[in-house]
Amino acid sequence: MENKAKAETFIGFCVRARKITIGAGAVDCLKKDVYLILVCSTASQNCLSLAKKFARRHGCPLMLCVNGLENAVHKAGAKIAAVRDKNLAAAICTNADKNFQLIPEA
């Protein structure tokens, strides 16, 4: 078994605590308490621009998941997700590595 990245472990905690919203439509409906936007590296350009829009709207960081977001959240086809827990979002950002890269503000 491969060694999971710390950031991926914290994303797993978000899933178990039900503090993550998956999907562009669901993330678009969120009004508050969004602390991190995750976007898959295989996402389309349109999807990436949507993720940037969500990050600007909520004033939170945007993170690119290089190994695929669907592996981290255990949901097939997941391209965008929003972390709704402040401490878990901070832990994910702190443990960013080559597989989870913070995207600078665009």
Short mmCIF file of N, CA, C and O in Angstrom, two decimals:
data_model
loop_
_atom_site.label_atom_id
_atom_site.label_comp_id
_atom_site.label_asym_id
_atom_site.label_seq_id
_atom_site.Cartn_x
_atom_site.Cartn_y
_atom_site.Cartn_z
N MET A 1 0.85 -1.19 0.00
CA MET A 1 0.00 0.00 0.00
C MET A 1 0.89 1.25 0.00
O MET A 1 1.84 1.34 0.76
N GLU A 2 0.54 2.19 -0.87
CA GLU A 2 1.35 3.40 -0.96
C GLU A 2 1.07 4.33 0.21
O GLU A 2 0.01 4.28 0.83
N ASN A 3 2.04 5.16 0.51
CA ASN A 3 1.93 6.10 1.61
C ASN A 3 1.08 7.29 1.16
O ASN A 3 1.45 7.99 0.24
N LYS A 4 -0.07 7.49 1.83
CA LYS A 4 -0.94 8.60 1.44
C LYS A 4 -0.37 9.92 1.92
O LYS A 4 0.24 10.00 2.97
N ALA A 5 -0.59 10.95 1.12
CA ALA A 5 -0.16 12.29 1.49
C ALA A 5 -0.98 12.76 2.69
O ALA A 5 -2.13 12.37 2.86
N LYS A 6 -0.35 13.59 3.52
CA LYS A 6 -1.05 14.10 4.71
C LYS A 6 -2.29 14.89 4.30
O LYS A 6 -3.33 14.78 4.94
N ALA A 7 -2.16 15.68 3.24
CA ALA A 7 -3.30 16.48 2.78
C ALA A 7 -4.47 15.58 2.41
O ALA A 7 -5.62 15.86 2.73
N GLU A 8 -4.15 14.45 1.75
CA GLU A 8 -5.21 13.51 1.36
C GLU A 8 -5.88 12.89 2.59
O GLU A 8 -7.09 12.67 2.60
N THR A 9 -5.11 12.66 3.64
CA THR A 9 -5.66 12.13 4.89
C THR A 9 -6.64 13.13 5.50
O THR A 9 -7.74 12.75 5.93
N PHE A 10 -6.27 14.41 5.49
CA PHE A 10 -7.16 15.44 6.03
C PHE A 10 -8.43 15.58 5.18
O PHE A 10 -9.51 15.85 5.70
N ILE A 11 -8.30 15.41 3.86
CA ILE A 11 -9.48 15.43 2.99
C ILE A 11 -10.40 14.27 3.36
O ILE A 11 -11.62 14.41 3.40
N GLY A 12 -9.80 13.12 3.67
CA GLY A 12 -10.58 11.96 4.13
C GLY A 12 -11.33 12.27 5.42
O GLY A 12 -12.48 11.85 5.58
N PHE A 13 -10.70 13.02 6.33
CA PHE A 13 -11.37 13.43 7.56
C PHE A 13 -12.59 14.30 7.23
O PHE A 13 -13.64 14.18 7.86
N CYS A 14 -12.43 15.19 6.24
CA CYS A 14 -13.54 16.06 5.82
C CYS A 14 -14.72 15.23 5.33
O CYS A 14 -15.88 15.51 5.64
N VAL A 15 -14.41 14.20 4.54
CA VAL A 15 -15.46 13.33 4.00
C VAL A 15 -16.20 12.63 5.13
O VAL A 15 -17.42 12.61 5.17
N ARG A 16 -15.43 12.09 6.09
CA ARG A 16 -16.04 11.35 7.20
C ARG A 16 -16.85 12.26 8.11
O ARG A 16 -17.86 11.84 8.68
N ALA A 17 -16.40 13.51 8.25
CA ALA A 17 -17.10 14.47 9.11
C ALA A 17 -18.23 15.19 8.36
O ALA A 17 -18.91 16.04 8.93
N ARG A 18 -18.40 14.85 7.09
CA ARG A 18 -19.41 15.49 6.23
C ARG A 18 -19.20 17.00 6.17
O ARG A 18 -20.16 17.79 6.21
N LYS A 19 -17.94 17.40 6.07
CA LYS A 19 -17.58 18.82 5.99
C LYS A 19 -17.02 19.15 4.61
O LYS A 19 -16.18 20.03 4.48
N ILE A 20 -17.44 18.41 3.59
CA ILE A 20 -16.98 18.66 2.23
C ILE A 20 -18.19 18.60 1.30
O ILE A 20 -19.09 17.78 1.50
N THR A 21 -18.25 19.51 0.35
CA THR A 21 -19.31 19.53 -0.65
C THR A 21 -18.67 19.24 -2.00
O THR A 21 -17.69 19.89 -2.37
N ILE A 22 -19.20 18.25 -2.71
CA ILE A 22 -18.60 17.80 -3.96
C ILE A 22 -19.52 18.13 -5.13
O ILE A 22 -20.72 17.87 -5.07
N GLY A 23 -18.93 18.71 -6.19
CA GLY A 23 -19.68 19.03 -7.40
C GLY A 23 -19.88 20.52 -7.58
O GLY A 23 -20.14 21.24 -6.60
N ALA A 24 -19.76 20.98 -8.83
CA ALA A 24 -19.86 22.42 -9.12
C ALA A 24 -21.22 22.99 -8.73
O ALA A 24 -21.30 24.07 -8.15
N GLY A 25 -22.28 22.28 -9.04
CA GLY A 25 -23.63 22.76 -8.71
C GLY A 25 -23.84 22.89 -7.22
O GLY A 25 -24.39 23.89 -6.74
N ALA A 26 -23.38 21.90 -6.46
CA ALA A 26 -23.53 21.92 -5.00
C ALA A 26 -22.68 23.03 -4.38
O ALA A 26 -23.12 23.73 -3.47
N VAL A 27 -21.45 23.20 -4.89
CA VAL A 27 -20.56 24.25 -4.36
C VAL A 27 -21.14 25.63 -4.68
O VAL A 27 -21.07 26.55 -3.87
N ASP A 28 -21.74 25.77 -5.86
CA ASP A 28 -22.34 27.04 -6.27
C ASP A 28 -23.47 27.46 -5.33
O ASP A 28 -23.71 28.64 -5.14
N CYS A 29 -24.16 26.49 -4.73
CA CYS A 29 -25.28 26.78 -3.83
C CYS A 29 -24.84 27.25 -2.44
O CYS A 29 -25.64 27.81 -1.71
N LEU A 30 -23.57 27.00 -2.10
CA LEU A 30 -23.08 27.36 -0.76
C LEU A 30 -22.98 28.89 -0.63
O LEU A 30 -22.47 29.55 -1.52
N LYS A 31 -23.45 29.41 0.50
CA LYS A 31 -23.44 30.85 0.73
C LYS A 31 -22.33 31.28 1.68
O LYS A 31 -21.83 32.40 1.60
N LYS A 32 -21.97 30.41 2.64
CA LYS A 32 -20.97 30.78 3.64
C LYS A 32 -20.24 29.54 4.13
O LYS A 32 -20.56 28.43 3.74
N ASP A 33 -19.27 29.77 5.00
CA ASP A 33 -18.49 28.69 5.62
C ASP A 33 -17.76 27.81 4.61
O ASP A 33 -17.77 26.59 4.72
N VAL A 34 -17.14 28.43 3.61
CA VAL A 34 -16.29 27.72 2.66
C VAL A 34 -14.87 28.23 2.90
O VAL A 34 -14.61 29.42 2.82
N TYR A 35 -13.96 27.29 3.22
CA TYR A 35 -12.60 27.68 3.61
C TYR A 35 -11.53 27.22 2.62
O TYR A 35 -10.39 27.65 2.72
N LEU A 36 -11.89 26.33 1.69
CA LEU A 36 -10.92 25.84 0.70
C LEU A 36 -11.68 25.23 -0.46
O LEU A 36 -12.65 24.50 -0.26
N ILE A 37 -11.25 25.57 -1.69
CA ILE A 37 -11.80 24.96 -2.89
C ILE A 37 -10.75 24.01 -3.45
O ILE A 37 -9.59 24.39 -3.61
N LEU A 38 -11.17 22.78 -3.74
CA LEU A 38 -10.28 21.79 -4.34
C LEU A 38 -10.73 21.56 -5.77
O LEU A 38 -11.93 21.46 -6.04
N VAL A 39 -9.77 21.49 -6.70
CA VAL A 39 -10.11 21.23 -8.10
C VAL A 39 -9.16 20.16 -8.62
O VAL A 39 -7.98 20.12 -8.28
N CYS A 40 -9.70 19.27 -9.45
CA CYS A 40 -8.93 18.16 -10.01
C CYS A 40 -8.04 18.65 -11.16
O CYS A 40 -8.43 19.54 -11.91
N SER A 41 -6.88 18.05 -11.29
CA SER A 41 -5.96 18.45 -12.37
C SER A 41 -6.50 18.05 -13.74
O SER A 41 -6.10 18.60 -14.75
N THR A 42 -7.44 17.09 -13.78
CA THR A 42 -8.03 16.65 -15.05
C THR A 42 -9.28 17.45 -15.41
O THR A 42 -9.93 17.14 -16.41
N ALA A 43 -9.61 18.45 -14.60
CA ALA A 43 -10.80 19.26 -14.86
C ALA A 43 -10.62 20.10 -16.13
O ALA A 43 -9.50 20.50 -16.47
N SER A 44 -11.73 20.38 -16.80
CA SER A 44 -11.70 21.20 -18.00
C SER A 44 -11.35 22.64 -17.65
O SER A 44 -11.40 23.03 -16.48
N GLN A 45 -11.03 23.43 -18.67
CA GLN A 45 -10.70 24.84 -18.46
C GLN A 45 -11.90 25.58 -17.88
O GLN A 45 -11.75 26.44 -17.01
N ASN A 46 -13.09 25.23 -18.34
CA ASN A 46 -14.32 25.84 -17.83
C ASN A 46 -14.50 25.53 -16.34
O ASN A 46 -14.86 26.39 -15.55
N CYS A 47 -14.22 24.29 -15.98
CA CYS A 47 -14.34 23.84 -14.59
C CYS A 47 -13.31 24.57 -13.71
O CYS A 47 -13.63 24.98 -12.59
N LEU A 48 -12.11 24.76 -14.23
CA LEU A 48 -11.06 25.45 -13.49
C LEU A 48 -11.44 26.92 -13.27
O LEU A 48 -11.24 27.46 -12.18
N SER A 49 -12.02 27.55 -14.28
CA SER A 49 -12.44 28.96 -14.12
C SER A 49 -13.59 29.06 -13.12
O SER A 49 -13.68 30.04 -12.37
N LEU A 50 -14.47 28.05 -13.09
CA LEU A 50 -15.55 28.02 -12.08
C LEU A 50 -14.95 27.93 -10.68
O LEU A 50 -15.39 28.63 -9.77
N ALA A 51 -13.94 27.07 -10.52
CA ALA A 51 -13.29 26.89 -9.22
C ALA A 51 -12.65 28.20 -8.77
O ALA A 51 -12.75 28.58 -7.59
N LYS A 52 -12.01 28.91 -9.71
CA LYS A 52 -11.41 30.21 -9.38
C LYS A 52 -12.47 31.21 -8.96
O LYS A 52 -12.27 31.99 -8.03
N LYS A 53 -13.61 31.18 -9.63
CA LYS A 53 -14.72 32.08 -9.29
C LYS A 53 -15.23 31.78 -7.87
O LYS A 53 -15.46 32.70 -7.08
N PHE A 54 -15.37 30.49 -7.53
CA PHE A 54 -15.83 30.11 -6.19
C PHE A 54 -14.83 30.55 -5.13
O PHE A 54 -15.22 31.05 -4.07
N ALA A 55 -13.53 30.38 -5.41
CA ALA A 55 -12.49 30.78 -4.45
C ALA A 55 -12.53 32.29 -4.21
O ALA A 55 -12.40 32.74 -3.07
N ARG A 56 -12.71 33.07 -5.29
CA ARG A 56 -12.81 34.53 -5.15
C ARG A 56 -14.07 34.91 -4.36
O ARG A 56 -14.02 35.78 -3.49
N ARG A 57 -15.18 34.25 -4.67
CA ARG A 57 -16.45 34.57 -4.01
C ARG A 57 -16.37 34.35 -2.51
O ARG A 57 -16.88 35.15 -1.73
N HIS A 58 -15.72 33.26 -2.10
CA HIS A 58 -15.65 32.93 -0.67
C HIS A 58 -14.38 33.45 -0.01
O HIS A 58 -14.21 33.29 1.20
N GLY A 59 -13.47 34.03 -0.80
CA GLY A 59 -12.23 34.57 -0.24
C GLY A 59 -11.36 33.49 0.38
O GLY A 59 -10.78 33.70 1.44
N CYS A 60 -11.30 32.34 -0.27
CA CYS A 60 -10.53 31.22 0.27
C CYS A 60 -9.50 30.73 -0.75
O CYS A 60 -9.59 31.06 -1.93
N PRO A 61 -8.52 29.92 -0.30
CA PRO A 61 -7.51 29.41 -1.24
C PRO A 61 -8.09 28.37 -2.21
O PRO A 61 -9.13 27.77 -1.94
N LEU A 62 -7.38 28.19 -3.31
CA LEU A 62 -7.74 27.20 -4.33
C LEU A 62 -6.59 26.22 -4.43
O LEU A 62 -5.43 26.62 -4.52
N MET A 63 -6.91 24.92 -4.38
CA MET A 63 -5.87 23.89 -4.41
C MET A 63 -6.11 22.92 -5.55
O MET A 63 -7.23 22.48 -5.78
N LEU A 64 -5.03 22.62 -6.28
CA LEU A 64 -5.08 21.68 -7.40
C LEU A 64 -4.67 20.30 -6.91
O LEU A 64 -3.62 20.15 -6.28
N CYS A 65 -5.52 19.31 -7.17
CA CYS A 65 -5.22 17.92 -6.79
C CYS A 65 -4.64 17.21 -8.01
O CYS A 65 -5.37 16.87 -8.94
N VAL A 66 -3.33 17.00 -8.01
CA VAL A 66 -2.62 16.44 -9.16
C VAL A 66 -2.99 14.97 -9.38
O VAL A 66 -3.18 14.53 -10.51
N ASN A 67 -3.10 14.19 -8.31
CA ASN A 67 -3.41 12.76 -8.44
C ASN A 67 -4.88 12.48 -8.70
O ASN A 67 -5.28 11.33 -8.78
N GLY A 68 -5.68 13.51 -8.79
CA GLY A 68 -7.11 13.33 -9.02
C GLY A 68 -7.90 13.52 -7.75
O GLY A 68 -7.58 12.92 -6.72
N LEU A 69 -8.90 14.35 -7.82
CA LEU A 69 -9.74 14.63 -6.65
C LEU A 69 -10.60 13.42 -6.30
O LEU A 69 -10.85 13.16 -5.14
N GLU A 70 -11.01 12.65 -7.32
CA GLU A 70 -11.90 11.52 -7.05
C GLU A 70 -11.25 10.49 -6.14
O GLU A 70 -11.94 9.84 -5.36
N ASN A 71 -9.93 10.34 -6.20
CA ASN A 71 -9.24 9.41 -5.30
C ASN A 71 -9.29 9.90 -3.86
O ASN A 71 -9.44 9.12 -2.93
N ALA A 72 -9.14 11.21 -3.69
CA ALA A 72 -9.11 11.79 -2.34
C ALA A 72 -10.49 11.75 -1.67
O ALA A 72 -10.59 11.48 -0.47
N VAL A 73 -11.55 12.04 -2.44
CA VAL A 73 -12.89 12.10 -1.85
C VAL A 73 -13.69 10.81 -2.04
O VAL A 73 -14.83 10.71 -1.59
N HIS A 74 -13.10 9.83 -2.72
CA HIS A 74 -13.73 8.53 -2.96
C HIS A 74 -15.07 8.66 -3.67
O HIS A 74 -16.05 8.01 -3.30
N LYS A 75 -15.10 9.53 -4.66
CA LYS A 75 -16.32 9.70 -5.46
C LYS A 75 -15.92 9.84 -6.92
O LYS A 75 -15.19 10.77 -7.27
N ALA A 76 -16.39 8.93 -7.75
CA ALA A 76 -16.02 8.92 -9.17
C ALA A 76 -16.50 10.19 -9.87
O ALA A 76 -17.62 10.65 -9.64
N GLY A 77 -15.64 10.76 -10.70
CA GLY A 77 -16.01 11.92 -11.49
C GLY A 77 -15.97 13.24 -10.77
O GLY A 77 -16.38 14.26 -11.33
N ALA A 78 -15.49 13.26 -9.53
CA ALA A 78 -15.44 14.52 -8.76
C ALA A 78 -14.37 15.44 -9.35
O ALA A 78 -13.24 15.03 -9.53
N LYS A 79 -14.75 16.67 -9.67
CA LYS A 79 -13.81 17.64 -10.24
C LYS A 79 -13.62 18.86 -9.34
O LYS A 79 -12.58 19.48 -9.33
N ILE A 80 -14.68 19.25 -8.61
CA ILE A 80 -14.61 20.41 -7.70
C ILE A 80 -15.19 20.00 -6.35
O ILE A 80 -16.20 19.29 -6.30
N ALA A 81 -14.55 20.46 -5.28
CA ALA A 81 -15.08 20.24 -3.94
C ALA A 81 -14.77 21.46 -3.07
O ALA A 81 -13.82 22.19 -3.33
N ALA A 82 -15.61 21.65 -2.06
CA ALA A 82 -15.42 22.77 -1.12
C ALA A 82 -15.31 22.21 0.29
O ALA A 82 -16.16 21.43 0.71
N VAL A 83 -14.26 22.61 1.01
CA VAL A 83 -14.07 22.21 2.40
C VAL A 83 -14.76 23.24 3.27
O VAL A 83 -14.50 24.43 3.16
N ARG A 84 -15.66 22.76 4.17
CA ARG A 84 -16.46 23.65 4.99
C ARG A 84 -16.03 23.67 6.46
O ARG A 84 -16.80 24.10 7.31
N ASP A 85 -14.83 23.21 6.75
CA ASP A 85 -14.31 23.24 8.12
C ASP A 85 -13.01 24.04 8.13
O ASP A 85 -12.09 23.71 7.39
N LYS A 86 -12.99 25.08 8.94
CA LYS A 86 -11.84 26.00 8.95
C LYS A 86 -10.53 25.30 9.33
O LYS A 86 -9.51 25.49 8.69
N ASN A 87 -10.56 24.48 10.37
CA ASN A 87 -9.34 23.83 10.86
C ASN A 87 -8.84 22.78 9.88
O ASN A 87 -7.63 22.66 9.66
N LEU A 88 -9.74 22.00 9.30
CA LEU A 88 -9.33 20.98 8.33
C LEU A 88 -8.78 21.65 7.07
O LEU A 88 -7.80 21.18 6.49
N ALA A 89 -9.40 22.75 6.64
CA ALA A 89 -8.90 23.48 5.47
C ALA A 89 -7.49 24.00 5.73
O ALA A 89 -6.61 23.89 4.87
N ALA A 90 -7.26 24.53 6.92
CA ALA A 90 -5.92 25.02 7.29
C ALA A 90 -4.91 23.88 7.31
O ALA A 90 -3.78 24.03 6.84
N ALA A 91 -5.32 22.72 7.81
CA ALA A 91 -4.42 21.56 7.87
C ALA A 91 -4.08 21.07 6.46
O ALA A 91 -2.93 20.71 6.19
N ILE A 92 -5.06 21.08 5.57
CA ILE A 92 -4.82 20.65 4.18
C ILE A 92 -3.84 21.61 3.52
O ILE A 92 -2.89 21.19 2.85
N CYS A 93 -4.05 22.91 3.69
CA CYS A 93 -3.16 23.92 3.09
C CYS A 93 -1.74 23.81 3.65
O CYS A 93 -0.77 23.93 2.91
N THR A 94 -1.62 23.59 4.96
CA THR A 94 -0.32 23.48 5.60
C THR A 94 0.46 22.28 5.07
O THR A 94 1.67 22.33 4.94
N ASN A 95 -0.26 21.20 4.76
CA ASN A 95 0.39 19.97 4.31
C ASN A 95 0.39 19.82 2.79
O ASN A 95 0.50 18.71 2.28
N ALA A 96 0.27 20.93 2.07
CA ALA A 96 0.30 20.89 0.61
C ALA A 96 1.66 20.36 0.14
O ALA A 96 2.69 20.71 0.71
N ASP A 97 1.66 19.49 -0.87
CA ASP A 97 2.90 18.93 -1.41
C ASP A 97 2.79 18.87 -2.93
O ASP A 97 1.97 19.56 -3.52
N LYS A 98 3.58 18.03 -3.57
CA LYS A 98 3.58 17.97 -5.04
C LYS A 98 2.24 17.46 -5.59
O LYS A 98 1.89 17.76 -6.72
N ASN A 99 1.49 16.70 -4.81
CA ASN A 99 0.19 16.19 -5.26
C ASN A 99 -0.96 17.15 -4.96
O ASN A 99 -2.03 17.03 -5.53
N PHE A 100 -0.75 18.06 -4.04
CA PHE A 100 -1.77 19.04 -3.67
C PHE A 100 -1.11 20.41 -3.66
O PHE A 100 -0.45 20.78 -2.70
N GLN A 101 -1.31 21.16 -4.74
CA GLN A 101 -0.62 22.44 -4.91
C GLN A 101 -1.60 23.60 -4.80
O GLN A 101 -2.65 23.58 -5.44
N LEU A 102 -1.22 24.59 -4.00
CA LEU A 102 -2.03 25.79 -3.88
C LEU A 102 -1.85 26.62 -5.15
O LEU A 102 -0.73 26.83 -5.61
N ILE A 103 -2.95 27.08 -5.72
CA ILE A 103 -2.91 27.90 -6.92
C ILE A 103 -2.95 29.37 -6.47
O ILE A 103 -3.87 29.74 -5.73
N PRO A 104 -1.97 30.18 -6.88
CA PRO A 104 -2.01 31.60 -6.48
C PRO A 104 -3.24 32.30 -7.06
O PRO A 104 -3.77 31.88 -8.08
N GLU A 105 -3.64 33.35 -6.39
CA GLU A 105 -4.82 34.12 -6.83
C GLU A 105 -4.66 34.56 -8.28
O GLU A 105 -3.62 35.05 -8.67
N ALA A 106 -5.72 34.35 -9.04
CA ALA A 106 -5.66 34.70 -10.48
C ALA A 106 -6.45 35.96 -10.75
O ALA A 106 -7.47 36.19 -10.17
#
